[in-house]
Amino acid sequence: MHHFIPIGIGAGLVSALLTATVIQGSAIALLLYLLAPIPILVAALGWDHRAGLVGAVVGGLALAVALEPVSGLGFALASGLPAWWLAYLALLGRPAPDGTTEWYPLGRLLAWIASVAALTFVAAAAVPDFDYALYQERVREATAALFAAEPSLSGAEGVDPDALATTIAELAPVFAAQGFTVILVLYVWLGAKIVQISGRLARPWPDIPSTLMPREAVFAFLGAVLVANLVGGFVGVFAAALTGAFVMAFALQGLAAIHDVSRGRPGRGFLLFGTYLLILFSQGLILIAMLLFGIADSAFRLRRRWFSGGPPTIVRKPPKE
């Protein structure tokens, strides 16, 4: 038996168990549920990406048998397979002529995280019935129920709650994918950090502040905005989710740029503290500024134009066997 198979089986069963705890409905159960992809990420990053694939399949099968087939399918599409794919990309490397290894760029990995976040939302929305009309009704009813529970959320007097619920339901993919993007970034970082501490991470720890998505990410973002406004059905839902995911990805890149360009400069600690303080209390305004800078940075390479040097390419010798 290949060494990665038992590791993958164990990771898949642990992930399935963490996922199944959500049926208890407690706060601790919800926390454990949110940690479900971590074992698959750790297995894939620490042993072999195939261990993560085995874990995704085993976890899905375990939940399908223990709960219901829809639960297994939902786990595989929204949790297991995304974790495996991102770990696979993180460990991609190619030999350079000088004998070093060029690892998959963090910027491209961030773009993939945004794409996977959008796909994850669509998978969660479409399973089990793949009925767009039913999906619309579910989201709209959930939004209307929220307003019924908290009337203050419906805004000023005279606003039609039904119309407002419909509008917010249309924006649900945008906001949900933004959250999924942050969560996936945290998953990958935490999984890689755990494996690095154990000494099994094949890839040297990358320079996170230098993260820079390629120009293609800008085109993908603009295309998603266009499709979201022109196409309906689940294609439009995916485009809206991709729009929200890239909004958050570019904002995170803008935040990374602040860390990058402030290195070695006086008052860096105060600047970073002030930035995070603004994120907490500016009601998202600072995120808009970081979003715009992130887009411009990918499109025009602003850091290379305005600041000395540019995002370093992390190239290291491959680990010894």
C-alpha positions as a LaTeX table, in Angstrom:
\begin{tabular}{lrrr}
\hline
Residue & $x$ (\AA) & $y$ (\AA) & $z$ (\AA) \\
\hline
Met1 & 0.00 & 0.00 & 0.00 \\
His2 & 1.27 & 3.46 & $-0.87$ \\
His3 & 2.29 & 5.45 & 2.20 \\
Phe4 & $-0.15$ & 8.27 & 1.43 \\
Ile5 & $-3.25$ & 6.06 & 1.42 \\
Pro6 & $-3.54$ & 5.40 & 5.19 \\
Ile7 & $-2.69$ & 9.05 & 5.87 \\
Gly8 & $-5.45$ & 10.12 & 3.50 \\
Ile9 & $-7.97$ & 7.69 & 4.97 \\
Gly10 & $-7.24$ & 8.96 & 8.48 \\
Ala11 & $-7.49$ & 12.61 & 7.40 \\
Gly12 & $-10.76$ & 11.98 & 5.57 \\
Leu13 & $-12.35$ & 10.25 & 8.56 \\
Val14 & $-11.27$ & 13.03 & 10.92 \\
Ser15 & $-12.65$ & 15.67 & 8.55 \\
Ala16 & $-15.91$ & 13.76 & 8.23 \\
Leu17 & $-16.21$ & 13.52 & 12.01 \\
Leu18 & $-15.61$ & 17.27 & 12.40 \\
Thr19 & $-18.23$ & 17.95 & 9.73 \\
Ala20 & $-20.79$ & 15.66 & 11.34 \\
Thr21 & $-20.55$ & 17.48 & 14.68 \\
Val22 & $-22.45$ & 20.43 & 13.21 \\
Ile23 & $-25.73$ & 18.57 & 13.66 \\
Gln24 & $-25.39$ & 19.12 & 17.42 \\
Gly25 & $-26.00$ & 22.82 & 16.86 \\
Ser26 & $-23.69$ & 24.10 & 19.61 \\
Ala27 & $-21.05$ & 26.82 & 19.26 \\
Ile28 & $-18.25$ & 24.28 & 19.79 \\
Ala29 & $-19.76$ & 22.01 & 17.15 \\
Leu30 & $-19.81$ & 24.92 & 14.69 \\
Leu31 & $-16.15$ & 25.67 & 15.43 \\
Leu32 & $-15.21$ & 22.02 & 14.85 \\
Tyr33 & $-17.20$ & 22.04 & 11.63 \\
Leu34 & $-15.27$ & 25.08 & 10.38 \\
Leu35 & $-11.99$ & 23.23 & 11.04 \\
Ala36 & $-13.02$ & 20.23 & 8.93 \\
Pro37 & $-10.80$ & 20.98 & 5.87 \\
Ile38 & $-7.63$ & 21.34 & 7.98 \\
Pro39 & $-6.83$ & 17.58 & 8.30 \\
Ile40 & $-7.04$ & 17.18 & 4.51 \\
Leu41 & $-4.81$ & 20.20 & 3.96 \\
Val42 & $-2.28$ & 18.91 & 6.49 \\
Ala43 & $-2.23$ & 15.46 & 4.92 \\
Ala44 & $-1.79$ & 16.88 & 1.42 \\
Leu45 & 0.86 & 19.44 & 2.36 \\
Gly46 & 2.78 & 17.20 & 4.74 \\
Trp47 & 2.80 & 13.89 & 2.90 \\
Asp48 & 1.50 & 13.92 & $-0.65$ \\
His49 & $-1.25$ & 15.77 & $-2.47$ \\
Arg50 & $-2.74$ & 12.36 & $-3.25$ \\
Ala51 & $-3.29$ & 11.89 & 0.48 \\
Gly52 & $-5.55$ & 14.93 & 0.38 \\
Leu53 & $-7.46$ & 13.52 & $-2.59$ \\
Val54 & $-7.95$ & 10.22 & $-0.78$ \\
Gly55 & $-9.11$ & 12.14 & 2.28 \\
Ala56 & $-11.67$ & 14.12 & 0.27 \\
Val57 & $-13.12$ & 10.93 & $-1.24$ \\
Val58 & $-13.10$ & 8.95 & 2.02 \\
Gly59 & $-14.63$ & 11.82 & 3.99 \\
Gly60 & $-17.41$ & 12.19 & 1.43 \\
Leu61 & $-18.14$ & 8.46 & 1.43 \\
Ala62 & $-18.14$ & 8.32 & 5.23 \\
Leu63 & $-20.67$ & 11.15 & 5.49 \\
Ala64 & $-22.78$ & 9.65 & 2.71 \\
Val65 & $-23.02$ & 6.39 & 4.65 \\
Ala66 & $-23.36$ & 7.87 & 8.15 \\
Leu67 & $-25.78$ & 10.70 & 7.28 \\
Glu68 & $-27.09$ & 10.88 & 3.72 \\
Pro69 & $-25.65$ & 10.94 & 0.20 \\
Val70 & $-26.26$ & 14.68 & $-0.13$ \\
Ser71 & $-24.07$ & 15.34 & 2.93 \\
Gly72 & $-21.24$ & 13.34 & 1.42 \\
Leu73 & $-21.51$ & 15.11 & $-1.91$ \\
Gly74 & $-21.65$ & 18.50 & $-0.22$ \\
Phe75 & $-18.54$ & 17.72 & 1.83 \\
Ala76 & $-16.60$ & 16.58 & $-1.22$ \\
Leu77 & $-17.54$ & 19.58 & $-3.37$ \\
Ala78 & $-17.43$ & 22.34 & $-0.76$ \\
Ser79 & $-14.72$ & 21.18 & 1.62 \\
Gly80 & $-12.62$ & 18.15 & 0.70 \\
Leu81 & $-11.81$ & 18.74 & $-2.96$ \\
Pro82 & $-11.11$ & 22.50 & $-2.55$ \\
Ala83 & $-8.66$ & 21.72 & 0.27 \\
Trp84 & $-6.91$ & 19.07 & $-1.84$ \\
Trp85 & $-6.67$ & 21.30 & $-4.93$ \\
Leu86 & $-5.22$ & 24.29 & $-3.09$ \\
Ala87 & $-2.65$ & 22.07 & $-1.35$ \\
Tyr88 & $-1.74$ & 20.56 & $-4.73$ \\
Leu89 & $-1.13$ & 24.03 & $-6.20$ \\
Ala90 & 0.85 & 25.18 & $-3.17$ \\
Leu91 & 3.31 & 22.31 & $-3.65$ \\
Leu92 & 3.75 & 22.75 & $-7.40$ \\
Gly93 & 7.34 & 23.46 & $-8.33$ \\
Arg94 & 9.56 & 23.25 & $-11.37$ \\
Pro95 & 13.33 & 22.90 & $-11.57$ \\
Ala96 & 15.30 & 25.89 & $-12.76$ \\
Pro97 & 18.45 & 25.62 & $-14.92$ \\
Asp98 & 20.63 & 26.45 & $-11.92$ \\
Gly99 & 19.32 & 23.49 & $-9.94$ \\
Thr100 & 16.95 & 25.45 & $-7.71$ \\
Thr101 & 13.18 & 25.03 & $-7.54$ \\
Glu102 & 10.71 & 27.69 & $-8.59$ \\
Trp103 & 7.55 & 27.25 & $-6.55$ \\
Tyr104 & 4.02 & 28.12 & $-7.59$ \\
Pro105 & 3.64 & 31.90 & $-7.10$ \\
Leu106 & 1.53 & 33.03 & $-4.17$ \\
Gly107 & $-0.28$ & 35.53 & $-6.38$ \\
Arg108 & $-1.58$ & 32.77 & $-8.63$ \\
Leu109 & $-2.49$ & 30.71 & $-5.58$ \\
Leu110 & $-4.51$ & 33.65 & $-4.23$ \\
Ala111 & $-6.31$ & 33.94 & $-7.58$ \\
Trp112 & $-7.15$ & 30.24 & $-7.38$ \\
Ile113 & $-8.39$ & 30.67 & $-3.82$ \\
Ala114 & $-10.82$ & 33.32 & $-5.07$ \\
Ser115 & $-11.98$ & 31.02 & $-7.88$ \\
Val116 & $-12.40$ & 28.07 & $-5.51$ \\
Ala117 & $-14.35$ & 30.27 & $-3.08$ \\
Ala118 & $-16.80$ & 31.14 & $-5.85$ \\
Leu119 & $-17.12$ & 27.51 & $-6.93$ \\
Thr120 & $-17.64$ & 26.48 & $-3.31$ \\
Phe121 & $-20.57$ & 28.85 & $-2.96$ \\
Val122 & $-22.16$ & 27.61 & $-6.19$ \\
Ala123 & $-21.66$ & 24.00 & $-5.12$ \\
Ala124 & $-23.31$ & 24.71 & $-1.76$ \\
Ala125 & $-26.14$ & 26.59 & $-3.48$ \\
Ala126 & $-26.81$ & 24.03 & $-6.22$ \\
Val127 & $-26.65$ & 20.81 & $-4.19$ \\
Pro128 & $-28.84$ & 18.79 & $-3.95$ \\
Asp129 & $-31.48$ & 19.76 & $-6.50$ \\
Phe130 & $-29.62$ & 21.99 & $-9.01$ \\
Asp131 & $-32.83$ & 24.02 & $-9.32$ \\
Tyr132 & $-32.13$ & 27.73 & $-9.77$ \\
Ala133 & $-35.69$ & 28.84 & $-9.02$ \\
Leu134 & $-35.67$ & 26.85 & $-5.79$ \\
Tyr135 & $-32.28$ & 28.33 & $-4.86$ \\
Gln136 & $-33.64$ & 31.85 & $-5.40$ \\
Glu137 & $-36.65$ & 31.14 & $-3.23$ \\
Arg138 & $-34.53$ & 29.65 & $-0.42$ \\
Val139 & $-32.17$ & 32.62 & $-0.31$ \\
Arg140 & $-35.02$ & 35.10 & $-0.50$ \\
Glu141 & $-36.94$ & 33.36 & 2.29 \\
Ala142 & $-33.84$ & 33.28 & 4.48 \\
Thr143 & $-33.30$ & 36.99 & 3.92 \\
Ala144 & $-36.94$ & 37.80 & 4.63 \\
Ala145 & $-36.79$ & 35.71 & 7.82 \\
Leu146 & $-33.75$ & 37.69 & 8.93 \\
Phe147 & $-35.66$ & 40.94 & 8.47 \\
Ala148 & $-38.63$ & 39.51 & 10.34 \\
Ala149 & $-36.39$ & 38.62 & 13.28 \\
Glu150 & $-34.58$ & 41.98 & 13.19 \\
Pro151 & $-36.94$ & 44.67 & 11.83 \\
Ser152 & $-34.25$ & 47.33 & 12.31 \\
Leu153 & $-32.26$ & 45.75 & 9.48 \\
Ser154 & $-34.89$ & 46.69 & 6.93 \\
Gly155 & $-33.83$ & 50.31 & 7.06 \\
Ala156 & $-35.96$ & 53.39 & 6.84 \\
Glu157 & $-39.70$ & 53.46 & 7.25 \\
Gly158 & $-41.55$ & 52.97 & 3.99 \\
Val159 & $-39.02$ & 50.56 & 2.50 \\
Asp160 & $-40.64$ & 47.49 & 0.98 \\
Pro161 & $-39.18$ & 44.53 & 2.95 \\
Asp162 & $-39.94$ & 42.09 & 0.13 \\
Ala163 & $-38.13$ & 44.21 & $-2.47$ \\
Leu164 & $-35.21$ & 44.74 & $-0.13$ \\
Ala165 & $-35.04$ & 41.02 & 0.62 \\
Thr166 & $-34.96$ & 40.29 & $-3.12$ \\
Thr167 & $-32.13$ & 42.78 & $-3.67$ \\
Ile168 & $-30.05$ & 41.40 & $-0.83$ \\
Ala169 & $-30.70$ & 37.86 & $-2.03$ \\
Glu170 & $-29.20$ & 38.84 & $-5.39$ \\
Leu171 & $-26.11$ & 40.15 & $-3.59$ \\
Ala172 & $-25.78$ & 37.05 & $-1.38$ \\
Pro173 & $-23.23$ & 35.34 & $-3.67$ \\
Val174 & $-21.00$ & 38.44 & $-3.59$ \\
Phe175 & $-20.91$ & 38.70 & 0.19 \\
Ala176 & $-20.75$ & 34.95 & 0.82 \\
Ala177 & $-17.81$ & 34.47 & $-1.58$ \\
Gln178 & $-15.94$ & 37.30 & 0.14 \\
Gly179 & $-16.22$ & 35.42 & 3.41 \\
Phe180 & $-15.28$ & 32.12 & 1.78 \\
Thr181 & $-12.16$ & 33.74 & 0.34 \\
Val182 & $-10.96$ & 34.89 & 3.75 \\
Ile183 & $-11.72$ & 31.48 & 5.26 \\
Leu184 & $-9.83$ & 29.62 & 2.51 \\
Val185 & $-6.82$ & 31.91 & 2.92 \\
Leu186 & $-6.83$ & 31.17 & 6.65 \\
Tyr187 & $-7.20$ & 27.43 & 5.97 \\
Val188 & $-4.21$ & 27.32 & 3.65 \\
Trp189 & $-2.08$ & 29.45 & 5.97 \\
Leu190 & $-2.98$ & 27.42 & 9.07 \\
Gly191 & $-2.52$ & 24.07 & 7.34 \\
Ala192 & 0.86 & 25.12 & 5.93 \\
Lys193 & 1.96 & 26.52 & 9.31 \\
Ile194 & 1.09 & 23.27 & 11.08 \\
Val195 & 3.05 & 21.26 & 8.52 \\
Gln196 & 5.98 & 23.70 & 8.65 \\
Ile197 & 6.18 & 23.40 & 12.44 \\
Ser198 & 6.26 & 19.62 & 12.07 \\
Gly199 & 9.18 & 19.94 & 9.64 \\
Arg200 & 7.37 & 18.23 & 6.76 \\
Leu201 & 6.64 & 21.23 & 4.54 \\
Ala202 & 8.53 & 20.64 & 1.29 \\
Arg203 & 8.18 & 24.24 & 0.16 \\
Pro204 & 10.16 & 26.95 & 1.97 \\
Trp205 & 7.92 & 29.44 & 3.74 \\
Pro206 & 7.10 & 32.09 & 1.12 \\
Asp207 & 7.30 & 35.86 & 1.38 \\
Ile208 & 3.60 & 36.59 & 1.95 \\
Pro209 & 3.78 & 40.42 & 1.78 \\
Ser210 & 5.10 & 40.20 & $-1.80$ \\
Thr211 & 1.96 & 38.41 & $-3.00$ \\
Leu212 & 0.94 & 39.75 & $-6.41$ \\
Met213 & $-1.80$ & 38.28 & $-8.56$ \\
Pro214 & $-1.20$ & 38.22 & $-12.33$ \\
Arg215 & $-2.90$ & 40.59 & $-14.77$ \\
Glu216 & $-5.18$ & 37.74 & $-15.83$ \\
Ala217 & $-6.86$ & 38.07 & $-12.42$ \\
Val218 & $-7.91$ & 41.62 & $-13.32$ \\
Phe219 & $-9.43$ & 40.39 & $-16.59$ \\
Ala220 & $-11.19$ & 37.56 & $-14.77$ \\
Phe221 & $-12.62$ & 40.03 & $-12.27$ \\
Leu222 & $-13.88$ & 42.43 & $-14.94$ \\
Gly223 & $-15.33$ & 39.52 & $-16.93$ \\
Ala224 & $-17.11$ & 38.25 & $-13.83$ \\
Val225 & $-18.66$ & 41.68 & $-13.23$ \\
Leu226 & $-19.89$ & 41.79 & $-16.83$ \\
Val227 & $-21.34$ & 38.26 & $-16.83$ \\
Ala228 & $-23.01$ & 38.78 & $-13.44$ \\
Asn229 & $-24.96$ & 41.70 & $-14.89$ \\
Leu230 & $-25.88$ & 40.02 & $-18.17$ \\
Val231 & $-26.46$ & 36.33 & $-17.48$ \\
Gly232 & $-28.92$ & 34.64 & $-15.16$ \\
Gly233 & $-29.15$ & 31.19 & $-13.64$ \\
Phe234 & $-26.30$ & 29.50 & $-11.84$ \\
Val235 & $-23.85$ & 30.98 & $-14.36$ \\
Gly236 & $-24.83$ & 34.42 & $-13.13$ \\
Val237 & $-24.61$ & 33.24 & $-9.52$ \\
Phe238 & $-21.08$ & 31.96 & $-10.14$ \\
Ala239 & $-20.10$ & 35.24 & $-11.81$ \\
Ala240 & $-21.48$ & 37.23 & $-8.87$ \\
Ala241 & $-19.65$ & 34.98 & $-6.42$ \\
Leu242 & $-16.44$ & 35.31 & $-8.44$ \\
Thr243 & $-16.85$ & 39.09 & $-8.36$ \\
Gly244 & $-17.11$ & 39.06 & $-4.58$ \\
Ala245 & $-14.24$ & 36.62 & $-4.21$ \\
Phe246 & $-11.88$ & 38.73 & $-6.32$ \\
Val247 & $-12.96$ & 41.88 & $-4.47$ \\
Met248 & $-11.71$ & 40.29 & $-1.27$ \\
Ala249 & $-8.62$ & 38.79 & $-2.91$ \\
Phe250 & $-7.54$ & 42.17 & $-4.32$ \\
Ala251 & $-8.23$ & 43.81 & $-0.95$ \\
Leu252 & $-6.04$ & 41.21 & 0.77 \\
Gln253 & $-3.35$ & 41.85 & $-1.83$ \\
Gly254 & $-3.60$ & 45.55 & $-1.07$ \\
Leu255 & $-3.14$ & 44.77 & 2.62 \\
Ala256 & $-0.11$ & 42.62 & 1.79 \\
Ala257 & 1.31 & 45.52 & $-0.23$ \\
Ile258 & 1.18 & 47.77 & 2.85 \\
His259 & 3.25 & 45.18 & 4.71 \\
Asp260 & 5.59 & 44.93 & 1.72 \\
Val261 & 6.35 & 48.57 & 0.98 \\
Ser262 & 6.63 & 49.53 & 4.65 \\
Arg263 & 9.44 & 47.07 & 5.37 \\
Gly264 & 12.51 & 48.79 & 6.73 \\
Arg265 & 10.80 & 52.15 & 7.00 \\
Pro266 & 10.53 & 54.19 & 10.21 \\
Gly267 & 7.15 & 54.06 & 11.92 \\
Arg268 & 6.20 & 50.77 & 10.25 \\
Gly269 & 4.63 & 49.37 & 13.41 \\
Phe270 & 2.47 & 52.46 & 13.89 \\
Leu271 & 1.42 & 52.36 & 10.22 \\
Leu272 & 0.37 & 48.72 & 10.37 \\
Phe273 & $-1.42$ & 49.20 & 13.69 \\
Gly274 & $-3.29$ & 52.17 & 12.26 \\
Thr275 & $-4.21$ & 50.21 & 9.13 \\
Tyr276 & $-5.75$ & 47.34 & 11.07 \\
Leu277 & $-7.51$ & 49.81 & 13.35 \\
Leu278 & $-9.06$ & 51.47 & 10.30 \\
Ile279 & $-10.14$ & 48.08 & 8.96 \\
Leu280 & $-12.03$ & 47.48 & 12.19 \\
Phe281 & $-13.66$ & 50.89 & 12.52 \\
Ser282 & $-13.92$ & 52.43 & 9.04 \\
Gln283 & $-16.92$ & 50.27 & 8.04 \\
Gly284 & $-15.03$ & 48.89 & 5.05 \\
Leu285 & $-13.83$ & 52.17 & 3.54 \\
Ile286 & $-10.16$ & 51.26 & 3.93 \\
Leu287 & $-10.90$ & 47.92 & 2.25 \\
Ile288 & $-12.13$ & 49.81 & $-0.81$ \\
Ala289 & $-8.83$ & 51.69 & $-0.96$ \\
Met290 & $-6.89$ & 48.42 & $-0.64$ \\
Leu291 & $-9.11$ & 46.84 & $-3.30$ \\
Leu292 & $-8.38$ & 49.62 & $-5.79$ \\
Phe293 & $-4.67$ & 49.52 & $-5.08$ \\
Gly294 & $-4.65$ & 45.74 & $-5.40$ \\
Ile295 & $-6.31$ & 45.91 & $-8.82$ \\
Ala296 & $-3.96$ & 48.66 & $-10.01$ \\
Asp297 & $-0.95$ & 46.79 & $-8.63$ \\
Ser298 & $-1.80$ & 43.66 & $-10.61$ \\
Ala299 & $-2.63$ & 45.64 & $-13.75$ \\
Phe300 & 0.28 & 48.09 & $-13.75$ \\
Arg301 & 2.80 & 46.63 & $-11.27$ \\
Leu302 & 2.70 & 49.75 & $-9.10$ \\
Arg303 & 5.08 & 48.39 & $-6.50$ \\
Arg304 & 7.73 & 47.92 & $-9.14$ \\
Arg305 & 7.16 & 51.41 & $-10.53$ \\
Trp306 & 6.88 & 53.37 & $-7.30$ \\
Phe307 & 9.17 & 51.50 & $-4.93$ \\
Ser308 & 12.67 & 50.20 & $-5.28$ \\
Gly309 & 12.86 & 46.61 & $-6.32$ \\
Gly310 & 9.76 & 44.47 & $-6.69$ \\
Pro311 & 8.13 & 41.42 & $-5.30$ \\
Pro312 & 10.91 & 38.88 & $-4.91$ \\
Thr313 & 10.66 & 35.51 & $-6.56$ \\
Ile314 & 11.01 & 32.88 & $-3.89$ \\
Val315 & 13.40 & 30.27 & $-5.27$ \\
Arg316 & 15.04 & 27.72 & $-3.05$ \\
Lys317 & 16.91 & 24.48 & $-3.45$ \\
Pro318 & 14.68 & 21.43 & $-3.31$ \\
Pro319 & 14.61 & 19.63 & 0.05 \\
Lys320 & 16.94 & 16.71 & 0.45 \\
Glu321 & 15.41 & 13.30 & 0.44 \\
\hline
\end{tabular}
